[in-house]
mmCIF file of C-alpha atoms in Angstrom:
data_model
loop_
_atom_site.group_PDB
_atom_site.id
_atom_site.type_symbol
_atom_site.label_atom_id
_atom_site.label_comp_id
_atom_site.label_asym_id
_atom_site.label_seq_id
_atom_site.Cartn_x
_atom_site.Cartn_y
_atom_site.Cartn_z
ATOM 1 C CA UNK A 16 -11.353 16.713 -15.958
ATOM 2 C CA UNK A 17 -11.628 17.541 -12.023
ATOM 3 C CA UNK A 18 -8.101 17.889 -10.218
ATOM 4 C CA UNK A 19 -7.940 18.306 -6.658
ATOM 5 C CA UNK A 20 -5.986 20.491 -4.305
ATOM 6 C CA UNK A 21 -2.327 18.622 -5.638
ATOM 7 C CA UNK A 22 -3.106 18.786 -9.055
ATOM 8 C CA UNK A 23 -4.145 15.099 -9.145
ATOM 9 C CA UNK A 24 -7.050 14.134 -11.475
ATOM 10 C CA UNK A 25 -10.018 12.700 -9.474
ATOM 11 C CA UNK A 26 -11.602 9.648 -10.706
ATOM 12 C CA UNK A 27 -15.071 9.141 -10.426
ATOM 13 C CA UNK A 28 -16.386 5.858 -8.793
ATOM 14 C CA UNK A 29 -17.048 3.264 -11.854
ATOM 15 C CA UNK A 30 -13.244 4.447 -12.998
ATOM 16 C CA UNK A 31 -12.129 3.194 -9.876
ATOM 17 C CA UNK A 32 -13.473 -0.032 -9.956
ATOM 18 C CA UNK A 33 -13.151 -0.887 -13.651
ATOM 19 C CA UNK A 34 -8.859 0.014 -12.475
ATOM 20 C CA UNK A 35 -9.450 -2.088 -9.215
ATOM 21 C CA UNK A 36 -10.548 -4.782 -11.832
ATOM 22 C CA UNK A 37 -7.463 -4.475 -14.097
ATOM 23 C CA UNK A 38 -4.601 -5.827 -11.230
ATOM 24 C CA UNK A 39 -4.560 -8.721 -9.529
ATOM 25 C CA UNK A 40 -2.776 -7.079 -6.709
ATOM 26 C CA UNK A 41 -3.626 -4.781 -4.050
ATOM 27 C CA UNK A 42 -3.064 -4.022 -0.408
ATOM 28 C CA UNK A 43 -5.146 -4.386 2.521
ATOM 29 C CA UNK A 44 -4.205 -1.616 5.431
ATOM 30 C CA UNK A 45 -5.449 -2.497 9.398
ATOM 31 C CA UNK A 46 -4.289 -1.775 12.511
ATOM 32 C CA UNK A 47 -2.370 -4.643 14.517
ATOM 33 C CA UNK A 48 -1.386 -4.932 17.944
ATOM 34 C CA UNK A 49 -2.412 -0.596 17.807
ATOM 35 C CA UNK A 50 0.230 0.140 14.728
ATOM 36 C CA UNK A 51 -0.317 0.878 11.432
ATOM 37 C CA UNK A 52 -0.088 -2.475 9.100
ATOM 38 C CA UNK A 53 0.181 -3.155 5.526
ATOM 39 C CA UNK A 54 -0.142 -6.058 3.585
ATOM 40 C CA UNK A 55 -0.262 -7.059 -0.321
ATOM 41 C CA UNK A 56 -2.468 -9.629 -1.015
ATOM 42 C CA UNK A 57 -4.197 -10.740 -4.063
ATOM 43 C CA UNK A 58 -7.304 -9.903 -4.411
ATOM 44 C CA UNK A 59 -10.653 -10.175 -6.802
ATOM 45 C CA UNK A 60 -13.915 -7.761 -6.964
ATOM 46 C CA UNK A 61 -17.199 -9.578 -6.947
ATOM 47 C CA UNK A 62 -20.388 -7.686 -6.775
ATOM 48 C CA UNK A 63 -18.851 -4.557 -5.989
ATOM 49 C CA UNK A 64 -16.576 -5.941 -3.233
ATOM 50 C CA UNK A 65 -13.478 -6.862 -2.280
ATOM 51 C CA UNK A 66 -12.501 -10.395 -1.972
ATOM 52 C CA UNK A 67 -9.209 -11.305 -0.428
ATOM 53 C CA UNK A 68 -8.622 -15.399 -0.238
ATOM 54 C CA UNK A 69 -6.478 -16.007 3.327
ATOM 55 C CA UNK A 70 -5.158 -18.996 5.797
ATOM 56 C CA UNK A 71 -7.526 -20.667 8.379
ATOM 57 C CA UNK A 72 -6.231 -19.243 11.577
ATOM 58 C CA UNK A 73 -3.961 -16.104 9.516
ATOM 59 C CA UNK A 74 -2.713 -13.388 11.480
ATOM 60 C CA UNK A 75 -4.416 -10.860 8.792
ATOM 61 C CA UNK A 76 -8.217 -13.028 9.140
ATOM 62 C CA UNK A 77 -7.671 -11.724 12.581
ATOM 63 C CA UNK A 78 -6.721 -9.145 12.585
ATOM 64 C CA UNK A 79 -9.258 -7.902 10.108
ATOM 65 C CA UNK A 80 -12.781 -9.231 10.926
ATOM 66 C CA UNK A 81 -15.295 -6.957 12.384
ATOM 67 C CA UNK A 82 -13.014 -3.960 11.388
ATOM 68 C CA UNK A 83 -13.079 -0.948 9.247
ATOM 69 C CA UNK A 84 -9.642 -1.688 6.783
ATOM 70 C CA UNK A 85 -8.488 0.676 4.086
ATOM 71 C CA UNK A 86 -7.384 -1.022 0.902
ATOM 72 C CA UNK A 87 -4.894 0.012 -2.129
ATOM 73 C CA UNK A 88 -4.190 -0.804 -5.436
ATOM 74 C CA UNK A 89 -2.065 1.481 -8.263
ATOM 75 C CA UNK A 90 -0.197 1.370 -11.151
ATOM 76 C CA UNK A 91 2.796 3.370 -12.304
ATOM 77 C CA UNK A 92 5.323 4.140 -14.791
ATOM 78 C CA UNK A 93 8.523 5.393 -13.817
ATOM 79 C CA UNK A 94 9.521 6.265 -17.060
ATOM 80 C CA UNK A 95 6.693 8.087 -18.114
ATOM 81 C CA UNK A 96 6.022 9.490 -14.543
ATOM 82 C CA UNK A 97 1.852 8.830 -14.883
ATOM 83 C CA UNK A 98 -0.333 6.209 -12.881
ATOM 84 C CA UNK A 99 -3.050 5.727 -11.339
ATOM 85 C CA UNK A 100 -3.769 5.039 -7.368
ATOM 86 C CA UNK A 101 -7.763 3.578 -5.935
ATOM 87 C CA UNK A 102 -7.927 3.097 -2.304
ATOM 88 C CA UNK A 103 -11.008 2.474 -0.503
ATOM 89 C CA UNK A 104 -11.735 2.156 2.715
ATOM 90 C CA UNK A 105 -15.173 0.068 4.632
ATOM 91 C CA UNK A 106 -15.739 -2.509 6.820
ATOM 92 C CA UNK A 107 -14.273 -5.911 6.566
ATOM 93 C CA UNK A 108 -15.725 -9.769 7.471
ATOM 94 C CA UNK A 109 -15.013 -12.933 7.341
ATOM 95 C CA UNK A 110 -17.128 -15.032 4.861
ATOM 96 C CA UNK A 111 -18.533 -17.692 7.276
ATOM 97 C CA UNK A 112 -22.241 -18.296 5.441
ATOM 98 C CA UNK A 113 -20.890 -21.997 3.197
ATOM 99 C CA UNK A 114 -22.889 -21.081 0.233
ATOM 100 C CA UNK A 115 -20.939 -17.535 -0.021
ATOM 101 C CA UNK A 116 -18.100 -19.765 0.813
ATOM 102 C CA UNK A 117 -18.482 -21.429 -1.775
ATOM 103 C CA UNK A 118 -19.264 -18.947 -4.689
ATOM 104 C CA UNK A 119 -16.302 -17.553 -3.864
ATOM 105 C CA UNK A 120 -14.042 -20.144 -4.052
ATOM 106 C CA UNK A 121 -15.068 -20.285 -7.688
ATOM 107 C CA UNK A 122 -13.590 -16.912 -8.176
ATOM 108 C CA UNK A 123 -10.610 -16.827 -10.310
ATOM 109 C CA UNK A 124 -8.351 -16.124 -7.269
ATOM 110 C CA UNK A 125 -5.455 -18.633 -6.579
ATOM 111 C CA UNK A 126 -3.161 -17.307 -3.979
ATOM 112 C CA UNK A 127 0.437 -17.243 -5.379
ATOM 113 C CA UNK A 128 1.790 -17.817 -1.588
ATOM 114 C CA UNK A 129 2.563 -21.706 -0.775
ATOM 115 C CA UNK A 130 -0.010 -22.923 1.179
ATOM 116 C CA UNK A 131 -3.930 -23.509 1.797
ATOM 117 C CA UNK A 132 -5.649 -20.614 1.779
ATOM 118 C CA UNK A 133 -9.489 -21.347 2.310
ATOM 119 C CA UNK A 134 -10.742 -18.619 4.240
ATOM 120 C CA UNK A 135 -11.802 -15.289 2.326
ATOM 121 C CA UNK A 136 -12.148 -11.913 3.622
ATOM 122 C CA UNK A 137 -14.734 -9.524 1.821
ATOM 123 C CA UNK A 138 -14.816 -5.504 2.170
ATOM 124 C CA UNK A 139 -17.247 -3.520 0.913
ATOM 125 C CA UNK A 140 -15.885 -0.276 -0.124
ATOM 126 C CA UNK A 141 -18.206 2.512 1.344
ATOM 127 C CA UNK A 142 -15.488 5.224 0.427
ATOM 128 C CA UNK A 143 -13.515 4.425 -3.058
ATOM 129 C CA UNK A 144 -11.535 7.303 -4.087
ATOM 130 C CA UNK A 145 -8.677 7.188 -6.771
ATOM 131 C CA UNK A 146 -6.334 9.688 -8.585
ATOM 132 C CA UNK A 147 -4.702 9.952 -11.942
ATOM 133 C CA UNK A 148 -1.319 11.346 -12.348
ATOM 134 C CA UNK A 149 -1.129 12.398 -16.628
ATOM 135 C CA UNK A 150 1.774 13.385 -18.167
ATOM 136 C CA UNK B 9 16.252 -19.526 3.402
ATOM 137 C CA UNK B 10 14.192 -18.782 6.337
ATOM 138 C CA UNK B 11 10.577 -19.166 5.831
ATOM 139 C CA UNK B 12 6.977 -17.518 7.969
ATOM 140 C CA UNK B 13 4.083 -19.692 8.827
ATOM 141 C CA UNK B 14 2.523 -18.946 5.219
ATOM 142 C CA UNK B 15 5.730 -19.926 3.575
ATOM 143 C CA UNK B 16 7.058 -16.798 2.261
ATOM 144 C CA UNK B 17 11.114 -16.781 2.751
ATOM 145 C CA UNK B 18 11.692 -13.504 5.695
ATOM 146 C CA UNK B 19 14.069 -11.093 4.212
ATOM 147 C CA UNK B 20 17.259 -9.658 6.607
ATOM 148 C CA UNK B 21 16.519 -6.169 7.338
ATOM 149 C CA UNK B 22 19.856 -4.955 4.638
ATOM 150 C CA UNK B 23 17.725 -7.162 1.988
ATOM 151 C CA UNK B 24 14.847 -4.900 2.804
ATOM 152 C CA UNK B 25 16.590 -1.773 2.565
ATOM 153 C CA UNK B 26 18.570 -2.754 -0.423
ATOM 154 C CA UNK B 27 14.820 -3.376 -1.760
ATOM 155 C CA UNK B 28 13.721 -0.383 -0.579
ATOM 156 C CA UNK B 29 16.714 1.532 -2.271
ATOM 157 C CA UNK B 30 15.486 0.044 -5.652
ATOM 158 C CA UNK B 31 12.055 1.363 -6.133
ATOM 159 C CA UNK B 32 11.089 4.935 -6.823
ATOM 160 C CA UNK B 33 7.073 4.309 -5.302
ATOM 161 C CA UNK B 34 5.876 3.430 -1.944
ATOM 162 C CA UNK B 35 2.748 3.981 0.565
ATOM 163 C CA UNK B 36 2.261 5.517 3.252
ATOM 164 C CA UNK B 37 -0.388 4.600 5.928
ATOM 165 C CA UNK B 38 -1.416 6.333 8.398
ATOM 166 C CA UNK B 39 -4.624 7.337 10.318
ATOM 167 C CA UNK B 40 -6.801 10.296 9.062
ATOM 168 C CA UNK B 41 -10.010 11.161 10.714
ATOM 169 C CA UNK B 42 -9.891 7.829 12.897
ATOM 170 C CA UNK B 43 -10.046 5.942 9.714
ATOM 171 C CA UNK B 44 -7.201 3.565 8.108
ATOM 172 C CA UNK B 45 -5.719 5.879 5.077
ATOM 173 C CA UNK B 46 -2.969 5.027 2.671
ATOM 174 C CA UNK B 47 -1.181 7.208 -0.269
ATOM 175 C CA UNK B 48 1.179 6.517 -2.607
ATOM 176 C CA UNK B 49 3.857 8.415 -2.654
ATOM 177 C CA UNK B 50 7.572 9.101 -4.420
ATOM 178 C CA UNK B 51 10.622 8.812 -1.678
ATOM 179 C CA UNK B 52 13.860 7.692 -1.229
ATOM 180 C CA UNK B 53 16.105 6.767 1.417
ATOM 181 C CA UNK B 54 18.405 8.982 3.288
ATOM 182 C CA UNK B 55 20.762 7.175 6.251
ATOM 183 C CA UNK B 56 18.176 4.612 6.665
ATOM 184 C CA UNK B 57 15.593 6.607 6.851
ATOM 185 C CA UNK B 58 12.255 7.101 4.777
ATOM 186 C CA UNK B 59 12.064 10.553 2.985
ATOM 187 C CA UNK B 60 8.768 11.774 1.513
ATOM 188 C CA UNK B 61 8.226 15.020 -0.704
ATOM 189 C CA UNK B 62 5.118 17.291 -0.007
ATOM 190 C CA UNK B 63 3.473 20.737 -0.495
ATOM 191 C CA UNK B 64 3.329 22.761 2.419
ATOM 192 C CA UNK B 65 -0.028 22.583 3.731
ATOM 193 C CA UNK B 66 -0.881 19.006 2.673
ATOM 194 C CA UNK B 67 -3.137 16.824 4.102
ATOM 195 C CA UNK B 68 -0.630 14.354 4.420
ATOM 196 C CA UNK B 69 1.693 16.555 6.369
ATOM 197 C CA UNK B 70 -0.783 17.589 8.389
ATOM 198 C CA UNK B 71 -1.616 13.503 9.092
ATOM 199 C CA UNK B 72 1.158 12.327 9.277
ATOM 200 C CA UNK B 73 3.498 14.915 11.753
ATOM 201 C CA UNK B 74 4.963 13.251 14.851
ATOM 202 C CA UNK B 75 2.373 10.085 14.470
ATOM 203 C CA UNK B 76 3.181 6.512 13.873
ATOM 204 C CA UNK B 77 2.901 5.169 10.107
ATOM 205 C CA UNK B 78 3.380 2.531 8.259
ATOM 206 C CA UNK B 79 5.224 2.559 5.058
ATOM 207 C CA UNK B 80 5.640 -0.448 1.907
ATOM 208 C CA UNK B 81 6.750 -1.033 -0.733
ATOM 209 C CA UNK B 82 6.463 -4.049 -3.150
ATOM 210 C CA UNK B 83 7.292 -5.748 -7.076
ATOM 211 C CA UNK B 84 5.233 -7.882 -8.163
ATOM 212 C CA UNK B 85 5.612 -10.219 -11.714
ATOM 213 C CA UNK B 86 2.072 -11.669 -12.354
ATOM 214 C CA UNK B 87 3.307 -13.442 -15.157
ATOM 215 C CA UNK B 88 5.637 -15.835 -12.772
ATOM 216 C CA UNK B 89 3.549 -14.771 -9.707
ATOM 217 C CA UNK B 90 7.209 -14.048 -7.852
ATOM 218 C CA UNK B 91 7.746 -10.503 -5.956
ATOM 219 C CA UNK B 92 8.664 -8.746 -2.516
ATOM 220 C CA UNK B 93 7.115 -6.547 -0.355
ATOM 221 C CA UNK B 94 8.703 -4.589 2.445
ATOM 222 C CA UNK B 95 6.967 -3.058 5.482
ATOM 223 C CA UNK B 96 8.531 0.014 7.759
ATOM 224 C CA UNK B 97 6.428 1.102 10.877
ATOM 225 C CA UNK B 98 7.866 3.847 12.726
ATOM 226 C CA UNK B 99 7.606 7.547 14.090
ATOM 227 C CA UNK B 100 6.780 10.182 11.174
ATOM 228 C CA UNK B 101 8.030 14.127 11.334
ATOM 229 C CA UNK B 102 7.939 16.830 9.045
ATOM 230 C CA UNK B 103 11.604 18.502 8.540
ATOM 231 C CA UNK B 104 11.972 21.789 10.301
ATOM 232 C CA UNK B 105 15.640 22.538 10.803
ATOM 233 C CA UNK B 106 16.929 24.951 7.456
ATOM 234 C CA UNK B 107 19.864 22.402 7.410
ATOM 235 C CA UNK B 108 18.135 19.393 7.420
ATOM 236 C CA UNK B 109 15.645 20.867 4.778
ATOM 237 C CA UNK B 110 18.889 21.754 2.925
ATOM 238 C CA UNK B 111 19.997 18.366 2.673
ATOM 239 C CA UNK B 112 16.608 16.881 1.552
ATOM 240 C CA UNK B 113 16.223 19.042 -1.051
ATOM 241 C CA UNK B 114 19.068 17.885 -2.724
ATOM 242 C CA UNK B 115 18.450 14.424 -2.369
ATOM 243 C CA UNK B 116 16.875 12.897 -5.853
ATOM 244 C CA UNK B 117 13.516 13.074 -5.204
ATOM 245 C CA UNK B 118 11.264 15.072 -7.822
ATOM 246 C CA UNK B 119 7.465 15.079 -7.479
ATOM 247 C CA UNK B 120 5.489 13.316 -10.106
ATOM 248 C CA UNK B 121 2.489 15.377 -8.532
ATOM 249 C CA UNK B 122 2.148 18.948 -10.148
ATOM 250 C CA UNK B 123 2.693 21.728 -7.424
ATOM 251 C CA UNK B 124 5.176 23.019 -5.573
ATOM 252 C CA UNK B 125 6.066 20.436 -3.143
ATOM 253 C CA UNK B 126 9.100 21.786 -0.154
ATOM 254 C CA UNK B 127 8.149 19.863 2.788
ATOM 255 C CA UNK B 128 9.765 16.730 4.015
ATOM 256 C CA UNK B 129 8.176 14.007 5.832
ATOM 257 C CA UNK B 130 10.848 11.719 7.143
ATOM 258 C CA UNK B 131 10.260 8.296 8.959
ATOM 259 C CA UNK B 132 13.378 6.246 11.004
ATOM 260 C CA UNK B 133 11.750 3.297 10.360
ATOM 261 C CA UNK B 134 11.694 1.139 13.879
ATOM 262 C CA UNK B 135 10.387 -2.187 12.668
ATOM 263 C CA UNK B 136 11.164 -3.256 9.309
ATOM 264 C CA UNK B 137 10.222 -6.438 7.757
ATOM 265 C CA UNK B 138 10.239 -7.919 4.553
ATOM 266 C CA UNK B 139 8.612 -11.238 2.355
ATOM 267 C CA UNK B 140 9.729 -12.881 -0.845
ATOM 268 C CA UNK B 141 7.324 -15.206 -2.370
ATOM 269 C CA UNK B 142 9.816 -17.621 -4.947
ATOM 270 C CA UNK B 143 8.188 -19.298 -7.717
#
């Protein structure tokens, strides 16, 4: 088992995307209007990358295309004080090509926000790095 | 309720701090190297304001000191596909005054990280903002 410098195991790069597969829910971090931003979306992997389904016309299609975004999922457990944290970081598009349009849109991704949500944004990671807290 | 353009009901910024108040996890993002980074990390709140736990010497310290940041948090139930998320952007320091330090360290806030961890990263947060999605 590698640790790094905080004592954190390091997870090697199929780890983190067989953990990126296991949640539904992740978050995608960009910069807007010059600050810092966050956002949870859901979120599915397909060939390697990151698909996020979005609005026509959302404030986070935006803000996003044409930009380098990080990204974030984890899982923890208070009780047991272990989890696990991916985050990757590459650049992000918006899916504009309608036969990528629509394979994607027979991903299982239904947005759980009201709404129509037809747009997707894809990421390829070109860093993925994750950590493992153990007990 | 009061709803955004993607139909998520906007929470009252003492909703978002109550919700902050009732989760031991959040993430920090910040810029490192140029590049969008984000950590999860273990905090709580003190006054208002955003208190982080680190080892002297961290990366994240060293990232984060007197820079602008973004910090969430978020609970998610994929079963009924209900949750929040809350989003804090605001000016980040690193505690240097012994009676401030003082203070912090007494606060509840125990590493789940291995490693000796005596610095404090603390964060007034200047916009705060906060989504429900309702099933």
């Amino acid at each position: 088992m590698k640790l790094d410098s905080a004592g954190l195991e390091i997870l090697a790069r199929s780890a983190c995307l067989d953990l990126l597969a296991s949640t539904p829910i992740g978050r995608i971090v960009f910069t807007d209007h010059a600050l810092p931003a966050v956002q949870p979306v859901n979120f599915s992997l397909l060939d390697g990358e990151i698909v996020i389904r979005t609005g026509i016309g959302s404030k986070l299609a935006a803000a996003v295309a044409n930009s380098i975004v990080a990204f974030e999922a984890d899982e923890f457990d208070p009780v047991r004080r272990t989890g696990w944290s991916v985050a990757a970081v590459g650049h992000a598009r918006v899916a504009s090509d309608p036969g990528e349009i629509d394979r994607l849109s027979r991903l299982p991704l239904t947005p759980w926000a009201p709404g129509t949500r037809d747009h997707f944004i894809v990421m390829a990671p070109e860093q993925l790095s994750g950590r493992r807290i153990t007990s």
